[in-house]
Amino acid sequence: MTTATHEETLGFQTEVKQLLHLMIHSLYSNREIFLREMISNAADACDKLRYAALDNDALYEDDSELRIEIEHDPAAGTVTVRDNGIGMNRAEVIENLGTIARSGTAEFLKQLSGEQQKDAKLIGQFGVGFYSGFIVADDITVRTRKAGTPVGEGVEWHSKGEGEFTVADVERPAHGTEIVLHLKENAREFADDFRLQSLVRKYSDHIDVPVRMPRVETDKDEDGKPVEGSEKTVWETVNEATALWVRPKSEISDDEYKAFYKHVAHDFADPLTWSHNKVEGKLEYVSLLYVPGRAPFDLYERDGARGVKLYVQRVFIMDDAEQFLPLYLRFIKGVLDTRELSLNVSRELLQQDPKVEKIKSALTKRALDMLGKLAKDKEAYQGFWNAFGSVLKEGPAEDFANRDKIAGLLRFSTTHTDSATQDQSLADYVGRMKEGQGKIYYIVADSFNAAKSSPHLEIFRKKGIEVLLLHDRIDEWLMSHLTEFDGKGFVDVAKGDLDLGEVEGEEEKKAQEETAKAKEALVKRVKEALGEQTQEVRVTHRLIDSPACVVLPEHEMGYQMRRIMEAAGQPLPEVKPILELNPAHPLVERLESADGDAFTDLAHVLLDQAIIAEGGHLDDPAAYVKRLNALLSA
Ligand code: ADP
Ligand code: MG
């Protein structure tokens, strides 16, 4: 036995303790994932050594045949996972197996509820891989040595998963890592040859490193009886051991694609769809891109994981290479393998390489095409949209060249269905446009209900003209970058003059002009009464049930965007609204026949109500209440 020196006992980081507690006490379903996580780490470690050895062959220490070995001992109740990958030094062991370094951990832990099914999924999603060992083990020993360091610098880590762990220096002839899991009484089923083999096949067929398991062979005598003392152990490769993406598409089953996704994306659930492409010629690469079935917890975090796993000629280069996809496609996961880049490419070099831009635009197109195909399956696409729609909405602003393609992938709520579910495409809308309607109308509000019941929609509802109901935070930003779809411009119904185009006949337009003339005196009086509070007062035909509404000038920033910017501390110049009055409304008729204080009060109340209906804030709410009360008690 090796002797351990310099032994220290250390406490796990708080987050790890919480996590361990949860795994030990509430995760009983899907326990088998521990093996996937151990193999996945071992495969990553082999990838890392292969990469590091590109510059320094000596790191292999004359053992360049990278492999993973899995052994079990039913009597002792142990399963051992061993690799001859990069290994870890003492500091790395303490860091990697004592903390959760990844950002967003606290956020992740907040989401854990103690409900098994849900939490198991979240844990898979977060990829807290190593600690999952404690789902099945009550005692774990890790022995490791970093490739290229002296034999005496091996490290032994040991823990019962109860809040602390020990580390000690040990002699270790082989580089790489060995993890011995001592199984809990109720998890002994995993110390079984058949069970382990089938799990390896299930989770690791696609991994490019061979996973081997020992088999005992015995010589047979002439009668076919085993010869005593002839037992010898041979190692058998259990997995397919070829990188999945290099195999021909026709030979890869859906299950294999799905298993590979789980490895790449650290996800527990199946992907929605994938696209596997081998491109030869001017630009050579293989890409395998996936659309996940649900949003990761860090989708909106600035430093959230994104990008593809990058390989150069089958050699793993880096995780999360974000240079190959635009930000608005940050939910896409997968692998890019290319011979266009050199093996010693770094993140910094990637930023300067013009080939990266070319691959990026090719992958962007692939990803958008994949979404286009997915959209043919309405239900699946809806799942995608609900999870990632608001990210895709960043597209038109970020990616001018693909604006039309992206526009075709957008989904909205509209007055056609009056449902908060965003499930109508612009093509659907255009297909339902009225004769003579040249524009696509939309309204932006803070919530679906505010959009749906906005006074601005009254005339549109009456005429049966569909309006997009936009209620995502990003929508106004989106619309400022979408100028047209299918040759039709977009019009914000709460801005500028109302023009329904040819949907309105000449007669109607003439009648409107006459009303406007007839109300000139009223308009003038209202404007005087409101003084500085509006920039214009006019009569409108856009209202049916409401007495008044406020409108912004056509090129003015909308209310939603203003509120977002103000909340972010951005000072904005004041904008005065245009007040529009509904000449046919009884309150406006009453206004016309009022005078003195009653007139002034009513005019103010109409303006303030219109602002409230828009989701806006009153400058002086007490004055509004006072005026309203005066009118009510008159
Ligand atoms: P992740 O794999 O997502 O980084 P894990 O919890 O699975 O998270 O592993 C934590 C870290 O521990 C890894 O990133 C790696 O640095 C280290 N590690 C785990 N297993 C091994 C191994 N077999 N060889 C080398 N390093 C390992
Ligand atoms: Mg891992």
PDB file of N, CA and C and ligand atoms in Angstrom, residues 19 36-46 48 81-88 92-93 95-102 126-132 142-145 176-179 266 319, ligand 1:
ATOM      1  N   LEU A  19     -26.066  20.444  -2.220  1.00  0.00           N
ATOM      2  CA  LEU A  19     -26.288  19.552  -3.338  1.00  0.00           C
ATOM      3  C   LEU A  19     -26.168  18.091  -2.919  1.00  0.00           C
ATOM      4  N   ARG A  36     -22.724   7.521 -16.192  1.00  0.00           N
ATOM      5  CA  ARG A  36     -22.564   8.408 -17.338  1.00  0.00           C
ATOM      6  C   ARG A  36     -21.661   9.580 -16.969  1.00  0.00           C
ATOM      7  N   GLU A  37     -21.884  10.145 -15.794  1.00  0.00           N
ATOM      8  CA  GLU A  37     -21.097  11.311 -15.374  1.00  0.00           C
ATOM      9  C   GLU A  37     -19.624  10.951 -15.176  1.00  0.00           C
ATOM     10  N   MET A  38     -19.359   9.795 -14.583  1.00  0.00           N
ATOM     11  CA  MET A  38     -17.966   9.395 -14.364  1.00  0.00           C
ATOM     12  C   MET A  38     -17.268   9.152 -15.704  1.00  0.00           C
ATOM     13  N   ILE A  39     -17.983   8.483 -16.611  1.00  0.00           N
ATOM     14  CA  ILE A  39     -17.373   8.190 -17.919  1.00  0.00           C
ATOM     15  C   ILE A  39     -17.166   9.481 -18.694  1.00  0.00           C
ATOM     16  N   SER A  40     -18.144  10.346 -18.585  1.00  0.00           N
ATOM     17  CA  SER A  40     -18.045  11.607 -19.296  1.00  0.00           C
ATOM     18  C   SER A  40     -16.819  12.396 -18.817  1.00  0.00           C
ATOM     19  N   ASN A  41     -16.600  12.434 -17.510  1.00  0.00           N
ATOM     20  CA  ASN A  41     -15.416  13.122 -16.984  1.00  0.00           C
ATOM     21  C   ASN A  41     -14.126  12.440 -17.437  1.00  0.00           C
ATOM     22  N   ALA A  42     -14.142  11.112 -17.441  1.00  0.00           N
ATOM     23  CA  ALA A  42     -12.954  10.372 -17.846  1.00  0.00           C
ATOM     24  C   ALA A  42     -12.650  10.649 -19.323  1.00  0.00           C
ATOM     25  N   ALA A  43     -13.706  10.691 -20.128  1.00  0.00           N
ATOM     26  CA  ALA A  43     -13.518  10.956 -21.562  1.00  0.00           C
ATOM     27  C   ALA A  43     -12.988  12.380 -21.760  1.00  0.00           C
ATOM     28  N   ASP A  44     -13.541  13.330 -20.995  1.00  0.00           N
ATOM     29  CA  ASP A  44     -13.037  14.709 -21.079  1.00  0.00           C
ATOM     30  C   ASP A  44     -11.558  14.754 -20.709  1.00  0.00           C
ATOM     31  N   ALA A  45     -11.196  13.997 -19.678  1.00  0.00           N
ATOM     32  CA  ALA A  45      -9.800  13.994 -19.223  1.00  0.00           C
ATOM     33  C   ALA A  45      -8.883  13.423 -20.310  1.00  0.00           C
ATOM     34  N   CYS A  46      -9.357  12.416 -21.030  1.00  0.00           N
ATOM     35  CA  CYS A  46      -8.564  11.853 -22.136  1.00  0.00           C
ATOM     36  C   CYS A  46      -8.435  12.876 -23.264  1.00  0.00           C
ATOM     37  N   LYS A  48      -8.494  16.040 -22.958  1.00  0.00           N
ATOM     38  CA  LYS A  48      -7.587  17.110 -22.538  1.00  0.00           C
ATOM     39  C   LYS A  48      -6.124  16.675 -22.634  1.00  0.00           C
ATOM     40  N   VAL A  81     -13.952   3.389 -11.743  1.00  0.00           N
ATOM     41  CA  VAL A  81     -13.837   3.977 -13.084  1.00  0.00           C
ATOM     42  C   VAL A  81     -12.448   4.598 -13.175  1.00  0.00           C
ATOM     43  N   ARG A  82     -11.682   4.169 -14.165  1.00  0.00           N
ATOM     44  CA  ARG A  82     -10.289   4.585 -14.241  1.00  0.00           C
ATOM     45  C   ARG A  82     -10.004   5.132 -15.638  1.00  0.00           C
ATOM     46  N   ASP A  83      -9.181   6.175 -15.690  1.00  0.00           N
ATOM     47  CA  ASP A  83      -8.778   6.658 -17.020  1.00  0.00           C
ATOM     48  C   ASP A  83      -7.299   6.979 -16.998  1.00  0.00           C
ATOM     49  N   ASN A  84      -6.697   7.001 -18.173  1.00  0.00           N
ATOM     50  CA  ASN A  84      -5.306   7.451 -18.243  1.00  0.00           C
ATOM     51  C   ASN A  84      -5.244   8.801 -18.960  1.00  0.00           C
ATOM     52  N   GLY A  85      -6.159   9.667 -18.535  1.00  0.00           N
ATOM     53  CA  GLY A  85      -6.225  11.016 -19.101  1.00  0.00           C
ATOM     54  C   GLY A  85      -5.313  11.985 -18.381  1.00  0.00           C
ATOM     55  N   ILE A  86      -5.712  13.227 -18.351  1.00  0.00           N
ATOM     56  CA  ILE A  86      -4.841  14.307 -17.875  1.00  0.00           C
ATOM     57  C   ILE A  86      -4.560  14.254 -16.377  1.00  0.00           C
ATOM     58  N   GLY A  87      -5.515  13.730 -15.575  1.00  0.00           N
ATOM     59  CA  GLY A  87      -5.319  13.706 -14.117  1.00  0.00           C
ATOM     60  C   GLY A  87      -5.407  15.085 -13.490  1.00  0.00           C
ATOM     61  N   MET A  88      -5.247  15.126 -12.167  1.00  0.00           N
ATOM     62  CA  MET A  88      -5.325  16.411 -11.452  1.00  0.00           C
ATOM     63  C   MET A  88      -4.208  16.494 -10.428  1.00  0.00           C
ATOM     64  N   GLU A  92      -5.933  21.249  -7.968  1.00  0.00           N
ATOM     65  CA  GLU A  92      -7.083  20.998  -8.846  1.00  0.00           C
ATOM     66  C   GLU A  92      -8.097  20.068  -8.183  1.00  0.00           C
ATOM     67  N   VAL A  93      -7.594  19.093  -7.470  1.00  0.00           N
ATOM     68  CA  VAL A  93      -8.504  18.173  -6.779  1.00  0.00           C
ATOM     69  C   VAL A  93      -9.367  18.963  -5.792  1.00  0.00           C
ATOM     70  N   GLU A  95     -10.044  22.107  -5.757  1.00  0.00           N
ATOM     71  CA  GLU A  95     -10.949  23.018  -6.465  1.00  0.00           C
ATOM     72  C   GLU A  95     -12.096  22.248  -7.138  1.00  0.00           C
ATOM     73  N   ASN A  96     -11.754  21.208  -7.868  1.00  0.00           N
ATOM     74  CA  ASN A  96     -12.774  20.536  -8.683  1.00  0.00           C
ATOM     75  C   ASN A  96     -13.693  19.624  -7.887  1.00  0.00           C
ATOM     76  N   LEU A  97     -13.147  19.024  -6.838  1.00  0.00           N
ATOM     77  CA  LEU A  97     -13.949  18.065  -6.091  1.00  0.00           C
ATOM     78  C   LEU A  97     -14.302  18.582  -4.703  1.00  0.00           C
ATOM     79  N   GLY A  98     -14.316  19.895  -4.577  1.00  0.00           N
ATOM     80  CA  GLY A  98     -14.684  20.468  -3.289  1.00  0.00           C
ATOM     81  C   GLY A  98     -15.619  21.646  -3.445  1.00  0.00           C
ATOM     82  N   THR A  99     -15.676  22.159  -4.665  1.00  0.00           N
ATOM     83  CA  THR A  99     -16.542  23.313  -4.920  1.00  0.00           C
ATOM     84  C   THR A  99     -17.314  23.065  -6.212  1.00  0.00           C
ATOM     85  N   ILE A 100     -18.279  23.926  -6.447  1.00  0.00           N
ATOM     86  CA  ILE A 100     -18.869  23.962  -7.778  1.00  0.00           C
ATOM     87  C   ILE A 100     -18.426  25.290  -8.340  1.00  0.00           C
ATOM     88  N   ALA A 101     -17.503  25.211  -9.265  1.00  0.00           N
ATOM     89  CA  ALA A 101     -16.877  26.445  -9.721  1.00  0.00           C
ATOM     90  C   ALA A 101     -17.775  27.222 -10.666  1.00  0.00           C
ATOM     91  N   ARG A 102     -18.637  26.503 -11.316  1.00  0.00           N
ATOM     92  CA  ARG A 102     -19.409  27.151 -12.359  1.00  0.00           C
ATOM     93  C   ARG A 102     -20.309  28.259 -11.820  1.00  0.00           C
ATOM     94  N   PHE A 126     -27.699  20.788 -14.990  1.00  0.00           N
ATOM     95  CA  PHE A 126     -26.597  21.575 -14.480  1.00  0.00           C
ATOM     96  C   PHE A 126     -25.275  20.844 -14.702  1.00  0.00           C
ATOM     97  N   GLY A 127     -25.354  19.528 -14.816  1.00  0.00           N
ATOM     98  CA  GLY A 127     -24.126  18.777 -15.043  1.00  0.00           C
ATOM     99  C   GLY A 127     -23.207  18.803 -13.843  1.00  0.00           C
ATOM    100  N   VAL A 128     -23.756  18.630 -12.646  1.00  0.00           N
ATOM    101  CA  VAL A 128     -22.921  18.576 -11.444  1.00  0.00           C
ATOM    102  C   VAL A 128     -22.339  17.189 -11.319  1.00  0.00           C
ATOM    103  N   GLY A 129     -21.890  16.714 -12.453  1.00  0.00           N
ATOM    104  CA  GLY A 129     -21.470  15.351 -12.651  1.00  0.00           C
ATOM    105  C   GLY A 129     -20.844  14.614 -11.492  1.00  0.00           C
ATOM    106  N   PHE A 130     -19.671  15.020 -11.091  1.00  0.00           N
ATOM    107  CA  PHE A 130     -18.909  14.187 -10.169  1.00  0.00           C
ATOM    108  C   PHE A 130     -19.681  13.845  -8.903  1.00  0.00           C
ATOM    109  N   TYR A 131     -20.369  14.843  -8.347  1.00  0.00           N
ATOM    110  CA  TYR A 131     -21.038  14.617  -7.067  1.00  0.00           C
ATOM    111  C   TYR A 131     -22.177  13.610  -7.170  1.00  0.00           C
ATOM    112  N   SER A 132     -22.607  13.349  -8.388  1.00  0.00           N
ATOM    113  CA  SER A 132     -23.681  12.368  -8.549  1.00  0.00           C
ATOM    114  C   SER A 132     -23.231  10.981  -8.087  1.00  0.00           C
ATOM    115  N   VAL A 142     -10.850   8.908  -4.657  1.00  0.00           N
ATOM    116  CA  VAL A 142     -10.309   9.292  -5.960  1.00  0.00           C
ATOM    117  C   VAL A 142      -8.792   9.277  -5.844  1.00  0.00           C
ATOM    118  N   ARG A 143      -8.133   8.564  -6.749  1.00  0.00           N
ATOM    119  CA  ARG A 143      -6.671   8.624  -6.795  1.00  0.00           C
ATOM    120  C   ARG A 143      -6.301   9.172  -8.156  1.00  0.00           C
ATOM    121  N   THR A 144      -5.406  10.122  -8.167  1.00  0.00           N
ATOM    122  CA  THR A 144      -5.130  10.773  -9.442  1.00  0.00           C
ATOM    123  C   THR A 144      -3.711  11.326  -9.470  1.00  0.00           C
ATOM    124  N   ARG A 145      -3.173  11.430 -10.654  1.00  0.00           N
ATOM    125  CA  ARG A 145      -1.907  12.154 -10.810  1.00  0.00           C
ATOM    126  C   ARG A 145      -1.938  12.870 -12.151  1.00  0.00           C
ATOM    127  N   GLY A 176      -3.379  10.001 -14.663  1.00  0.00           N
ATOM    128  CA  GLY A 176      -4.813   9.805 -14.859  1.00  0.00           C
ATOM    129  C   GLY A 176      -5.502   9.606 -13.518  1.00  0.00           C
ATOM    130  N   THR A 177      -6.763   9.223 -13.604  1.00  0.00           N
ATOM    131  CA  THR A 177      -7.613   9.237 -12.413  1.00  0.00           C
ATOM    132  C   THR A 177      -8.333   7.913 -12.226  1.00  0.00           C
ATOM    133  N   GLU A 178      -8.440   7.526 -10.959  1.00  0.00           N
ATOM    134  CA  GLU A 178      -9.174   6.301 -10.642  1.00  0.00           C
ATOM    135  C   GLU A 178     -10.190   6.667  -9.568  1.00  0.00           C
ATOM    136  N   ILE A 179     -11.438   6.318  -9.801  1.00  0.00           N
ATOM    137  CA  ILE A 179     -12.481   6.662  -8.840  1.00  0.00           C
ATOM    138  C   ILE A 179     -13.115   5.380  -8.329  1.00  0.00           C
ATOM    139  N   HIS A 266     -24.926  18.163 -21.417  1.00  0.00           N
ATOM    140  CA  HIS A 266     -25.150  17.964 -19.982  1.00  0.00           C
ATOM    141  C   HIS A 266     -26.636  18.007 -19.685  1.00  0.00           C
ATOM    142  N   ASP A 319     -14.439  23.398 -25.031  1.00  0.00           N
ATOM    143  CA  ASP A 319     -15.876  23.421 -24.819  1.00  0.00           C
ATOM    144  C   ASP A 319     -16.373  24.841 -25.054  1.00  0.00           C
TER     145      ASP A 319
HETATM  146  P1  ADP B   1     -17.956  19.073 -15.274  1.00  0.00           P
HETATM  147  O1  ADP B   1     -17.542  17.784 -15.883  1.00  0.00           O
HETATM  148  O2  ADP B   1     -19.249  19.563 -15.802  1.00  0.00           O
HETATM  149  O3  ADP B   1     -16.891  20.119 -15.283  1.00  0.00           O
HETATM  150  P2  ADP B   1     -17.971  17.515 -12.895  1.00  0.00           P
HETATM  151  O4  ADP B   1     -18.595  17.697 -11.548  1.00  0.00           O
HETATM  152  O5  ADP B   1     -18.379  16.305 -13.647  1.00  0.00           O
HETATM  153  O6  ADP B   1     -18.275  18.813 -13.717  1.00  0.00           O
HETATM  154  O7  ADP B   1     -16.436  17.517 -12.721  1.00  0.00           O
HETATM  155  C1  ADP B   1     -15.787  18.593 -12.057  1.00  0.00           C
HETATM  156  C2  ADP B   1     -14.365  18.724 -12.492  1.00  0.00           C
HETATM  157  O8  ADP B   1     -13.566  17.723 -11.885  1.00  0.00           O
HETATM  158  C3  ADP B   1     -14.142  18.545 -13.968  1.00  0.00           C
HETATM  159  O9  ADP B   1     -14.367  19.745 -14.675  1.00  0.00           O
HETATM  160  C4  ADP B   1     -12.668  18.140 -13.997  1.00  0.00           C
HETATM  161  O10 ADP B   1     -11.847  19.283 -13.939  1.00  0.00           O
HETATM  162  C5  ADP B   1     -12.505  17.372 -12.718  1.00  0.00           C
HETATM  163  N1  ADP B   1     -12.587  15.932 -12.959  1.00  0.00           N
HETATM  164  C6  ADP B   1     -13.604  15.115 -12.668  1.00  0.00           C
HETATM  165  N2  ADP B   1     -13.332  13.848 -13.039  1.00  0.00           N
HETATM  166  C7  ADP B   1     -12.097  13.871 -13.585  1.00  0.00           C
HETATM  167  C8  ADP B   1     -11.229  12.897 -14.182  1.00  0.00           C
HETATM  168  N3  ADP B   1     -11.603  11.636 -14.310  1.00  0.00           N
HETATM  169  N4  ADP B   1     -10.023  13.318 -14.621  1.00  0.00           N
HETATM  170  C9  ADP B   1      -9.634  14.602 -14.511  1.00  0.00           C
HETATM  171  N5  ADP B   1     -10.402  15.555 -13.986  1.00  0.00           N
HETATM  172  C10 ADP B   1     -11.615  15.211 -13.517  1.00  0.00           C
END
